Coordinates of C-alpha atoms in Angstrom, one line a residue:
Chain A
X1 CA 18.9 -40.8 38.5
X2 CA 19.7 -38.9 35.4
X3 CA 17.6 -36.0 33.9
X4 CA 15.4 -38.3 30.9
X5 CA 13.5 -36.4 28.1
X6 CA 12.1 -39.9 26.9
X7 CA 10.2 -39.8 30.7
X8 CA 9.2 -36.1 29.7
X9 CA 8.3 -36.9 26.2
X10 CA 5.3 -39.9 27.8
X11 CA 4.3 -37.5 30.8
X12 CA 4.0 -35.2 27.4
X13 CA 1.9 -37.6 25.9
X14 CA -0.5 -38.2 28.9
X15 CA -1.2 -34.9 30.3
X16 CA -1.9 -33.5 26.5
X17 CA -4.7 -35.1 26.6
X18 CA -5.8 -33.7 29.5
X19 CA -6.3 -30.0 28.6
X20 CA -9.5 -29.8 28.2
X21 CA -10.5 -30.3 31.6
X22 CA -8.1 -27.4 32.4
X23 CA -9.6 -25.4 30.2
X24 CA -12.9 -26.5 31.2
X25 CA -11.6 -25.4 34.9
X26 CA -10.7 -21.5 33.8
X27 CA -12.5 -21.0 30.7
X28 CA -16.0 -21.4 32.5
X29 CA -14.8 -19.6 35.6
X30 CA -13.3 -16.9 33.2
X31 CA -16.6 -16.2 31.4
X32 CA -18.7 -16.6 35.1
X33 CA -16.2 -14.0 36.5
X34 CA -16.6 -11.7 33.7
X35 CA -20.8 -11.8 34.0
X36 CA -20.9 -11.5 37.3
X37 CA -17.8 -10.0 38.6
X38 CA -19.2 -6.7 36.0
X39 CA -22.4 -6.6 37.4
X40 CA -21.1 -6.5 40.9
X41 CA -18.8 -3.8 39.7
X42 CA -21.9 -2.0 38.3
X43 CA -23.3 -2.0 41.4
X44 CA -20.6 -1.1 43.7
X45 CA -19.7 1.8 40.9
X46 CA -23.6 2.7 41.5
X47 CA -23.8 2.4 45.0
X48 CA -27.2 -0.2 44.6
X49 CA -28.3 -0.2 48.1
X50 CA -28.4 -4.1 49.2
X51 CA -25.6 -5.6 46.9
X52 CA -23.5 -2.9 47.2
X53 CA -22.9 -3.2 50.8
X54 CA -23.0 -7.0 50.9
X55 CA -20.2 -6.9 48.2
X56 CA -18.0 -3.9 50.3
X57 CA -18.0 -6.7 52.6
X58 CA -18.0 -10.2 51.1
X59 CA -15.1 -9.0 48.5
X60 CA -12.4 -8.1 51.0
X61 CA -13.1 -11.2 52.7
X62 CA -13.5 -13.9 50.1
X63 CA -10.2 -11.9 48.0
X64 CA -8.0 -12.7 51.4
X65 CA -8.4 -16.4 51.1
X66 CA -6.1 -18.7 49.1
X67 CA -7.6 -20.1 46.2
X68 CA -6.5 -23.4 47.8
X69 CA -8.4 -23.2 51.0
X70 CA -11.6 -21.8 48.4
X71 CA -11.3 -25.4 47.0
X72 CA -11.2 -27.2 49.9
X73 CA -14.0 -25.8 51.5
X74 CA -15.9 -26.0 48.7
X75 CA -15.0 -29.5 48.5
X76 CA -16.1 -29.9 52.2
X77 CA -19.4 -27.4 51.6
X78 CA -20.1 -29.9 48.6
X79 CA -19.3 -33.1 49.9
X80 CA -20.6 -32.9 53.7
X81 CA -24.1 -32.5 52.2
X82 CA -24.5 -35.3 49.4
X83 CA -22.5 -37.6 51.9
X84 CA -25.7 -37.2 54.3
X85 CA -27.9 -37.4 51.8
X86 CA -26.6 -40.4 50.0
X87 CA -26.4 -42.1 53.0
X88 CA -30.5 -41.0 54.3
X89 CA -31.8 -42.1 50.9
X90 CA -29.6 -45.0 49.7
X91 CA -28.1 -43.5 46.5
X92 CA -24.9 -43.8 48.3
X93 CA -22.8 -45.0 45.2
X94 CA -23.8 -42.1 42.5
X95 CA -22.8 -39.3 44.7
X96 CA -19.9 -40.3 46.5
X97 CA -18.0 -40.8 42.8
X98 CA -19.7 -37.6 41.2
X99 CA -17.2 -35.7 38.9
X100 CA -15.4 -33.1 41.4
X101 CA -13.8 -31.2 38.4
X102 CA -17.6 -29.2 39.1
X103 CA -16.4 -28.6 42.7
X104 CA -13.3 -27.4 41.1
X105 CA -15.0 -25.4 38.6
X106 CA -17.3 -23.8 41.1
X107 CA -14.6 -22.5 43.7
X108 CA -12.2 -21.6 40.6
X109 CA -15.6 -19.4 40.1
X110 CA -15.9 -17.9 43.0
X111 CA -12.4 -17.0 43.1
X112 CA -12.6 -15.5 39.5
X113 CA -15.7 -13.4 40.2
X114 CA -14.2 -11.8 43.2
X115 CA -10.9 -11.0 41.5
X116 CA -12.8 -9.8 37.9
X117 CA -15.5 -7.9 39.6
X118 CA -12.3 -6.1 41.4
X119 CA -10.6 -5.6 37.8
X120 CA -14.1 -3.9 36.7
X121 CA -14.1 -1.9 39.0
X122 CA -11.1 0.0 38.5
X123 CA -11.9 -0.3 34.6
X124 CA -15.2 1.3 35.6
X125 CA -13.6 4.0 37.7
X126 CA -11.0 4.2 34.5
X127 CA -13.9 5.9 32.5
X128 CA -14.0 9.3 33.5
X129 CA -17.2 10.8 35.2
X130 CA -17.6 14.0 32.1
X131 CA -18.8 10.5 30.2
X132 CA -21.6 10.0 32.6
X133 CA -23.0 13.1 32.6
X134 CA -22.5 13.3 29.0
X135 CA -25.0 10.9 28.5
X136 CA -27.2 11.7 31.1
X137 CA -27.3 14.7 29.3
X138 CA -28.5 14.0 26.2
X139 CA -31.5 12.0 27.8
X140 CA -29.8 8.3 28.3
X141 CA -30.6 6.2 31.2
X142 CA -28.4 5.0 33.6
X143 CA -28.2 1.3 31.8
X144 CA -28.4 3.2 28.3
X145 CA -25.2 5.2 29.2
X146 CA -23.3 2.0 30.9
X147 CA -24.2 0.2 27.7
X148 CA -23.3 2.5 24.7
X149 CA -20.9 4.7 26.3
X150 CA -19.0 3.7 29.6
X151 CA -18.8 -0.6 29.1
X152 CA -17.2 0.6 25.9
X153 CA -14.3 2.4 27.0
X154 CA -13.9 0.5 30.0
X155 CA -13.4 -2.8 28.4
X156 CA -10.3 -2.2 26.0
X157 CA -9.0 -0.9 29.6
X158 CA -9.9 -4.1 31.2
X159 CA -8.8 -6.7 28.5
X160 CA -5.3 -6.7 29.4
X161 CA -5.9 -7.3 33.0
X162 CA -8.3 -9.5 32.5
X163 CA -6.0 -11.5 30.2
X164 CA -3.9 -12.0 33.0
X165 CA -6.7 -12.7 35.1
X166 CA -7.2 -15.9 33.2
X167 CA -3.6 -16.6 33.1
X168 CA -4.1 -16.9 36.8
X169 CA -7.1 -18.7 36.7
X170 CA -5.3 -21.6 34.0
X171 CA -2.0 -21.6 36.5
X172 CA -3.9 -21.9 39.4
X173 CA -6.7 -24.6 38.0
X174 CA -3.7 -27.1 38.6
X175 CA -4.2 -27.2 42.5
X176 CA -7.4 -29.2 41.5
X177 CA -5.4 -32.1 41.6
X178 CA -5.5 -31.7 45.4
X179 CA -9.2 -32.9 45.3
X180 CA -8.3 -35.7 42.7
X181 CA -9.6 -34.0 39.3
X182 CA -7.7 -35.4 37.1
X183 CA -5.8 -32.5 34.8
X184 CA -3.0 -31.7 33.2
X185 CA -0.7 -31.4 36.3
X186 CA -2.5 -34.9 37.6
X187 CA -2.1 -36.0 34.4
X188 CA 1.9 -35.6 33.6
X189 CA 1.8 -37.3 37.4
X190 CA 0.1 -40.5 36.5
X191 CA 3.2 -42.1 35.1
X192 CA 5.5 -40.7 37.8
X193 CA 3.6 -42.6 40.2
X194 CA 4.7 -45.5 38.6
X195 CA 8.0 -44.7 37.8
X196 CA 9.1 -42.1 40.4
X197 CA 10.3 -39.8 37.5
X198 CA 8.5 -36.9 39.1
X199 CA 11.2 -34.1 37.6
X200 CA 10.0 -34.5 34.7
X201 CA 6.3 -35.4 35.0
X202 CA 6.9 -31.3 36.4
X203 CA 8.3 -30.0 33.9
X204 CA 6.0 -31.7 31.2
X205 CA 3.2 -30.1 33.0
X206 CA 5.4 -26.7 33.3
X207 CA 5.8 -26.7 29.5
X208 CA 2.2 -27.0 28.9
X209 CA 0.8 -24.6 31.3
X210 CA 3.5 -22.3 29.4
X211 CA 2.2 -23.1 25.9
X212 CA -0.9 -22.2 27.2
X213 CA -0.5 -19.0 28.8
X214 CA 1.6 -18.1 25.8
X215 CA -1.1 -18.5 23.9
X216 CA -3.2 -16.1 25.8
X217 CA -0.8 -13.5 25.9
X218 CA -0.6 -13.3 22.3
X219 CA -4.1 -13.7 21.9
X220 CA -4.3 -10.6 24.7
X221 CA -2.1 -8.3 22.7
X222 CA -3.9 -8.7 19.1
X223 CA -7.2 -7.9 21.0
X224 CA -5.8 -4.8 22.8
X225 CA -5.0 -3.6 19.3
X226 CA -7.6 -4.1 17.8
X227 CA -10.1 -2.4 20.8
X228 CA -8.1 0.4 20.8
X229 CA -7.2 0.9 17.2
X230 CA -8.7 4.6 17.0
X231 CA -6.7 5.1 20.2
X232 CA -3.5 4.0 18.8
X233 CA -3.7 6.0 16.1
X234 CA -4.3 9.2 17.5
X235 CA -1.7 8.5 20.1
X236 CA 0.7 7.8 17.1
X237 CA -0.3 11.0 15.5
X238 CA 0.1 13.1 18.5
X239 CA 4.2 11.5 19.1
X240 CA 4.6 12.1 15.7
X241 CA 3.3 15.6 16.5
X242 CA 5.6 16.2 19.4
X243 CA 8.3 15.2 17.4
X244 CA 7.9 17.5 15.0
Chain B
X1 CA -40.4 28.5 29.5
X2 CA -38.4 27.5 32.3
X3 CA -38.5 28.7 35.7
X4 CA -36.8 28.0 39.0
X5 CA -37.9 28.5 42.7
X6 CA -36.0 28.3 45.5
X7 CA -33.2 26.3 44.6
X8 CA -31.1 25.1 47.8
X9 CA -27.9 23.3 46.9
X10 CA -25.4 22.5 49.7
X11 CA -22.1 19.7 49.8
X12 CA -21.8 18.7 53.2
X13 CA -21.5 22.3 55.4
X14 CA -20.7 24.2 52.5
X15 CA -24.3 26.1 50.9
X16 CA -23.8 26.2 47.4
X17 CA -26.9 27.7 46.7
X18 CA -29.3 30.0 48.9
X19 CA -33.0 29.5 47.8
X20 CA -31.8 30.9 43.7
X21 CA -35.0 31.9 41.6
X22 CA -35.0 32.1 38.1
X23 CA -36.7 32.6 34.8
X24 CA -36.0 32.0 31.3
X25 CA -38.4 33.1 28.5
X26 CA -38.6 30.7 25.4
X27 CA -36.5 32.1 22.9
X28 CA -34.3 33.9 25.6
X29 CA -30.6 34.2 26.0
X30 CA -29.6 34.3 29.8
X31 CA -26.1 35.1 30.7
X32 CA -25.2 33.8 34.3
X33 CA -22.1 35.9 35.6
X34 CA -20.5 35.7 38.6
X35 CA -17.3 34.9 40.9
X36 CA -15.9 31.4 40.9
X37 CA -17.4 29.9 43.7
X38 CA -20.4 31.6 43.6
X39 CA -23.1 29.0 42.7
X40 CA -23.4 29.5 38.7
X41 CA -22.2 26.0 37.9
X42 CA -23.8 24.0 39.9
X43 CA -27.3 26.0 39.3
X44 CA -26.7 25.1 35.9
X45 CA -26.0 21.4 36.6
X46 CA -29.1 21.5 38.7
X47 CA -31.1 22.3 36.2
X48 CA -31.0 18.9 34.5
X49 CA -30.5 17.0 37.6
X50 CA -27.0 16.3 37.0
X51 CA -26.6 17.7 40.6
X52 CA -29.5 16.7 42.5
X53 CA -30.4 20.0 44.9
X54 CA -32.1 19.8 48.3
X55 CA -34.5 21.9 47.8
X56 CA -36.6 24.0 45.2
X57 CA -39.0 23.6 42.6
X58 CA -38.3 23.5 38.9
X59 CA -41.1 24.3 35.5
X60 CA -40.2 23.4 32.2
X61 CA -42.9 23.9 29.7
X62 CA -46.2 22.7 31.4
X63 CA -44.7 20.3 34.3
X64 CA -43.7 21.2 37.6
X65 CA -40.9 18.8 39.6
X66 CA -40.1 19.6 43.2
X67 CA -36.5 18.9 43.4
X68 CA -36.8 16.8 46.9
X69 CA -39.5 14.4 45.4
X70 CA -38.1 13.6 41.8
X71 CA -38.6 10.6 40.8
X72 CA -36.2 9.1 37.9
X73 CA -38.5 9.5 35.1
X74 CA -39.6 12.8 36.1
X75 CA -35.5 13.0 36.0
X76 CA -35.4 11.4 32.4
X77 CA -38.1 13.6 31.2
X78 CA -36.2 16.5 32.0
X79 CA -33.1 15.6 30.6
X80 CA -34.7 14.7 27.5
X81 CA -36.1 18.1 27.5
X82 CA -32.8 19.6 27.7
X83 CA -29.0 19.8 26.4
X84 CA -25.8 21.1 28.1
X85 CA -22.7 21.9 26.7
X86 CA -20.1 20.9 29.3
X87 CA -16.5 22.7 30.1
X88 CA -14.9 19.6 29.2
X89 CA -16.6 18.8 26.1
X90 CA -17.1 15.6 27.3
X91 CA -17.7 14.4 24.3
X92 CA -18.4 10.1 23.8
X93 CA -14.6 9.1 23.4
X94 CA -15.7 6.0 21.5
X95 CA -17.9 7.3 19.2
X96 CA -17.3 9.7 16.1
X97 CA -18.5 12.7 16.0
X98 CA -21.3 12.1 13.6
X99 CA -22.2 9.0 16.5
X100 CA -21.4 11.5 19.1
X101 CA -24.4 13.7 17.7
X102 CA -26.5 10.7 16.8
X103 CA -26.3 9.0 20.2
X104 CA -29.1 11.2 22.3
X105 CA -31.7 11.1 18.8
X106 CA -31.2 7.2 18.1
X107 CA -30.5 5.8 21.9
X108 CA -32.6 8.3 23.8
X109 CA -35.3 9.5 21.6
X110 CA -35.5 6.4 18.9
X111 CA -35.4 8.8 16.2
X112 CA -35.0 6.2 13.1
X113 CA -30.8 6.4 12.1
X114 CA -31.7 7.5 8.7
X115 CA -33.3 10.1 9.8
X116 CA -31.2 11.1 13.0
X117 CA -28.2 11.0 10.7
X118 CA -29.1 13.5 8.6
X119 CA -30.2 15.4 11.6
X120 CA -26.6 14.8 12.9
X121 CA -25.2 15.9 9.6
X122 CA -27.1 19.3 9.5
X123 CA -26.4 20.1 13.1
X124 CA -22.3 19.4 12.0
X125 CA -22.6 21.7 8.8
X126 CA -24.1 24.1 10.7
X127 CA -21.0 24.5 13.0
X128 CA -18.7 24.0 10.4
X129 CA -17.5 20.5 10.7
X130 CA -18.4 19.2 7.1
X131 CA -15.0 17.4 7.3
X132 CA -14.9 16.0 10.1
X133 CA -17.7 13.7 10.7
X134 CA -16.0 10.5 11.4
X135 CA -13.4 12.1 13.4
X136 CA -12.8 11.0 16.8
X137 CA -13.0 13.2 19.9
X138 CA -9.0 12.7 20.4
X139 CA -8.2 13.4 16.7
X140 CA -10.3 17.2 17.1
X141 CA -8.6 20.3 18.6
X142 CA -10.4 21.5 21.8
X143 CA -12.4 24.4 20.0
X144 CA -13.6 21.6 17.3
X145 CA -14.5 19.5 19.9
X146 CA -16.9 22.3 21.9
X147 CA -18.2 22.4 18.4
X148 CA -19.3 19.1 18.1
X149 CA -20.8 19.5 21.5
X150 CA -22.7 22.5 20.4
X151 CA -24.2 20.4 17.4
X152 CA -25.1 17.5 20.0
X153 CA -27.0 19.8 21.9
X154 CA -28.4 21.6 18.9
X155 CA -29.6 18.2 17.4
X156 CA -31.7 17.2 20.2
X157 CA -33.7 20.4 19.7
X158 CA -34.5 21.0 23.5
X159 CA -36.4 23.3 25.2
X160 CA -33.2 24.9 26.8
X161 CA -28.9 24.3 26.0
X162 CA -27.7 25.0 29.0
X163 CA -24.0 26.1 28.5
X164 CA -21.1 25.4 31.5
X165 CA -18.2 27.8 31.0
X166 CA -17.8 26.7 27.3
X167 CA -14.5 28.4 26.5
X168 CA -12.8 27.8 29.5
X169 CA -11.0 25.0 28.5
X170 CA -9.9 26.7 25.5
X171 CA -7.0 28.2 24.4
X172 CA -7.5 32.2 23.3
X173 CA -7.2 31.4 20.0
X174 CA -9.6 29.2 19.6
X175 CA -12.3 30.9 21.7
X176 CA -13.3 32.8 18.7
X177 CA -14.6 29.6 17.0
X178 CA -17.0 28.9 19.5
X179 CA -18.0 31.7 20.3
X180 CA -19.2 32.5 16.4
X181 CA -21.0 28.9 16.4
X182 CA -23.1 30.0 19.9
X183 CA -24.0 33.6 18.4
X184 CA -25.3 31.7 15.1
X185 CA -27.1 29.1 18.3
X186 CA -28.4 31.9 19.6
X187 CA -29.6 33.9 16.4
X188 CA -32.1 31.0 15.9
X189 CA -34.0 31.5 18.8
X190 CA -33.1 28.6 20.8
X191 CA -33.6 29.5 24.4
X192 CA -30.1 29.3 25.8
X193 CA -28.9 29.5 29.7
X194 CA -25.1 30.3 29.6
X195 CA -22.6 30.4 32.3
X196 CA -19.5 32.5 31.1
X197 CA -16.8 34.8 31.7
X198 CA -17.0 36.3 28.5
X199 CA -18.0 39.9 29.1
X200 CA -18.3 41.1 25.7
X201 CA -19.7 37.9 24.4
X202 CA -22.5 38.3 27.7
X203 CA -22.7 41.8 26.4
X204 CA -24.0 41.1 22.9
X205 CA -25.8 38.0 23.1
X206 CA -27.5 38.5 26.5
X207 CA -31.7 39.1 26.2
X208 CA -31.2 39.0 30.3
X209 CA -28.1 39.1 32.7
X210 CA -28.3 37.6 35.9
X211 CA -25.4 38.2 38.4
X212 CA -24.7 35.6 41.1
X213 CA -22.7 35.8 44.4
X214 CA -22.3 33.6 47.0
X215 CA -25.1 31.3 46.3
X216 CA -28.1 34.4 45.8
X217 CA -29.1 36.0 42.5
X218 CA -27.6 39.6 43.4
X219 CA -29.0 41.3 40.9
X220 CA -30.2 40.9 37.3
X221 CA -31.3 42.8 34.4
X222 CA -31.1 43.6 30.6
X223 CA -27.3 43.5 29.9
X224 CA -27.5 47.6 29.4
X225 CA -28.9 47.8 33.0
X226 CA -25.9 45.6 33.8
X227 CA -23.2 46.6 32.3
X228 CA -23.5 50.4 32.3
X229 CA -26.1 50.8 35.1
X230 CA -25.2 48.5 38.2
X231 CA -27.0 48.8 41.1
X232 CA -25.7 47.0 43.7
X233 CA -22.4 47.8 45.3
X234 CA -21.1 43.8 44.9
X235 CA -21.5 43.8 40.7
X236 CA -19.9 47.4 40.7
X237 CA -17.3 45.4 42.0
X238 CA -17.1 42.3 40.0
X239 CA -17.5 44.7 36.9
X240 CA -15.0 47.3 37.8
X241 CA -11.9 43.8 38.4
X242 CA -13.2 42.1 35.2
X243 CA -13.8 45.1 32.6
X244 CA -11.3 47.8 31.9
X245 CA -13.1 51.0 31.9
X246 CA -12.3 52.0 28.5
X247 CA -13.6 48.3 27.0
X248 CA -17.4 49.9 27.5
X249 CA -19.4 49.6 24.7
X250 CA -22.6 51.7 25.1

């Protein structure tokens, strides 16, 4: 069997059509990471009693499990539970063909929160502690300082980790396919099923995962610069400086 | 008015401060000198809570706090009450240096921005940064930076600006500077603590000079008293390292 672009060019055409649902399956997780994963952050950086501890311990744990085995527990988690219930109240039908891309969506969350709040934190730990007590100083509150001084700085330091974060989050949203969602790795497959071209029903998926997390990355970069435009320029003025 | 009782500090084994009392006058300059290590900082920081001490009881203006009983808005008032000039500057790195001085009247105190602007503009003339009001913190040399965080304590018009080492950080040249702006601070009869190991500065500013070692006041007195006059064997000492003889000015 010889290498066929026509066979890449309709696994193309299928699994296009399909990238919403992969977006749908890091975009969501991506802006549920950054909420959360920040506020755990805040807390850890803070040392709130309860949710500090619980996350010193849950974080480690939860970080040292493959986002594979998040999706099929969730799936099991999920699943085990309606299944009973469908079958005690008779609604078997409705539940057993519910849309799993929200199974998918909600371990792709998970996943995402523990490795953003972990990105936060070191963004959080980027700001130095003169900033704090800066603010304190002048009469802020602890939430008035995080707000207007410290979630400031930290964030132009995050963005570029965080960028990557989602590229991880879009490249690993194709192990959904595992539990049957149907996205743009499933998708490129459907026609290989049939026709056993499954070389290139890869690489059409490979070449749009790539578009995609090309388009982040340049996306990442014009942010960076414009977060840290004051920083850029005074760095720029101190080389030229040196130089001189 | 400001007055301090019994201030215990320690980090882990290590007693920073030994029960410290001290009293500042409205309208007072106090001078803090001392040894490294001796306790000056961290009084200073204790004063606004920024390090929380063990033990002690603190007075500023008609409230009394116990330092082991705070509670945060006891904290808040306090600092709200107060400014501090760091080492560091530590100025806001994202904000200019007209926010930098607006920050504590519109965020903290909800002065109205119109108003706290031109607050923030007067407090920026007056230490000679007419130019630079939208600069950033990283496009200011050190000493213009310590002067913006002179005006951001200025601006807030608090019972006390507590000053940590403020030419430490600086190169000699640009010591001057900052010193000029805290003299003209000081001429307006803002009650000012100040930690410093700027002898002649201490000397000429000073309405009291209080000499700290190892965690205990050791002695303290008008500057004359101090400088000229020592009583205790330990600031003979201190004195006799830091100031030449012949740099005496009587």
């Amino acid at each position: 069997m010889i290498f066929d672009f026509q066979y890449v060019a309709a696994s193309l055409k299928v699994a296009v059509k399909y990238i919403p649902t992969t977006l749908m399956l890091s975009v969501l997780p991506l802006f549920i990471g950054i909420v959360f994963g920040t506020w755990i952050a805040i807390c850890r950086r803070f040392r709130i009693r309860i949710i500090a501890k619980l996350a010193d311990i849950l974080i480690p744990v939860t970080k040292g499990i493959p986002l594979v085995l998040h999706l099929f527990i969730m799936n099991f988690l999920i699943l085990k539970p309606l299944d009973f219930l469908s079958q005690w109240y008779g609604w078997a039908d409705a539940l057993r063909f519910m849309d799993k891309t929200y199974i998918g969506i909600v371990a792709i969350s998970i996943y995402a929160v523990v490795v953003i709040s972990e990105t936060m934190r070191s963004a959080l730990i980027s700001v130095d502690d003169g900033q704090y007590e800066a603010g304190y100083s002048v009469g802020l509150t602890r939430w008035q300082t995080l707000r207007r001084v410290v979630l400031p700085q930290a964030f132009p330091f995050a963005v570029p980790v965080l960028c990557n974060n989602f590229i991880g989050l879009i490249k690993g949203s194709s192990i959904v396919y595992l539990i049957t969602v149907v996205d743009v790795m499933n998708g490129a497959l459907t026609s290989a099923q049939i026709n056993y071209r499954f070389l290139e029903a890869y690489i059409a998926a490979a070449m749009i995962y790539w578009m995609m997390c090309l388009t982040v990355e340049r996306v990442s970069i014009i942010l960076e610069k414009h977060l840290k435009k004051y920083q850029y320029r005074v760095q720029e003025n101190n080389l030229r400086r040196e130089v001189l | 008015m400001i007055q301090l009782k019994g201030v215990r500090k320690s980090f882990g084994k290590n007693e920073v401060l030994k029960g410290v009392d001290l009293s500042v006058k409205t309208g007072e300059v106090v001078v803090v000198l001392g040894p490294s290590g001796s306790g000056k900082t961290t009084l200073l920081r204790c004063i606004n809570f920024l390090e929380a001490a063990d033990d002690g009881e603190l007075t500023i203006g008609d409230t009394k706090i116990s330092f082991k009983h705070a509670t945060s808005k006891e904290i808040l008032n306090v600092r709200r009450q107060t400014a501090m000039v760091f080492q560091n500057y530590n100025l806001f790195s994202n904000m200019t240096a007209l926010e930098n001085v607006m920050e504590g009247l519109v965020t903290a105190r909800n002065v109205p921005v119109a108003q706290a602007k031109e607050i923030a503009q007067k407090a920026l003339d007056k230490v000679g940064l007419t130019d630079k009001y939208d600069s950033f913190p990283l496009q200011l040399s050190g000493g213009q930076q310590q002067r913006v965080g002179i005006a951001r304590a200025v601006a807030l018009n608090p019972e006390v600006i507590l000053f940590d080492e403020p030419t430490s950080a600086l190169d000699p040249e640009l010591v001057g500077e900052v010193l000029a702006v805290m003299r003209k601070v000081a001429q307006d009869g803002i009650t000012m603590v100040v930690v410093t190991h700027e002898m002649s500065f201490a000397n000429d500013i000073a309405n009291h000079i209080v000499f700290m070692d190892e965690g205990v006041i050791v002695e303290e007195g008008s500057p004359k008293e101090i400088f000229s006059n020592p009583k205790e064997e330990r600031t003979k000492q201190f004195l006799e390292r830091i100031l030449p003889r012949w740099s005496f000015s009587i």
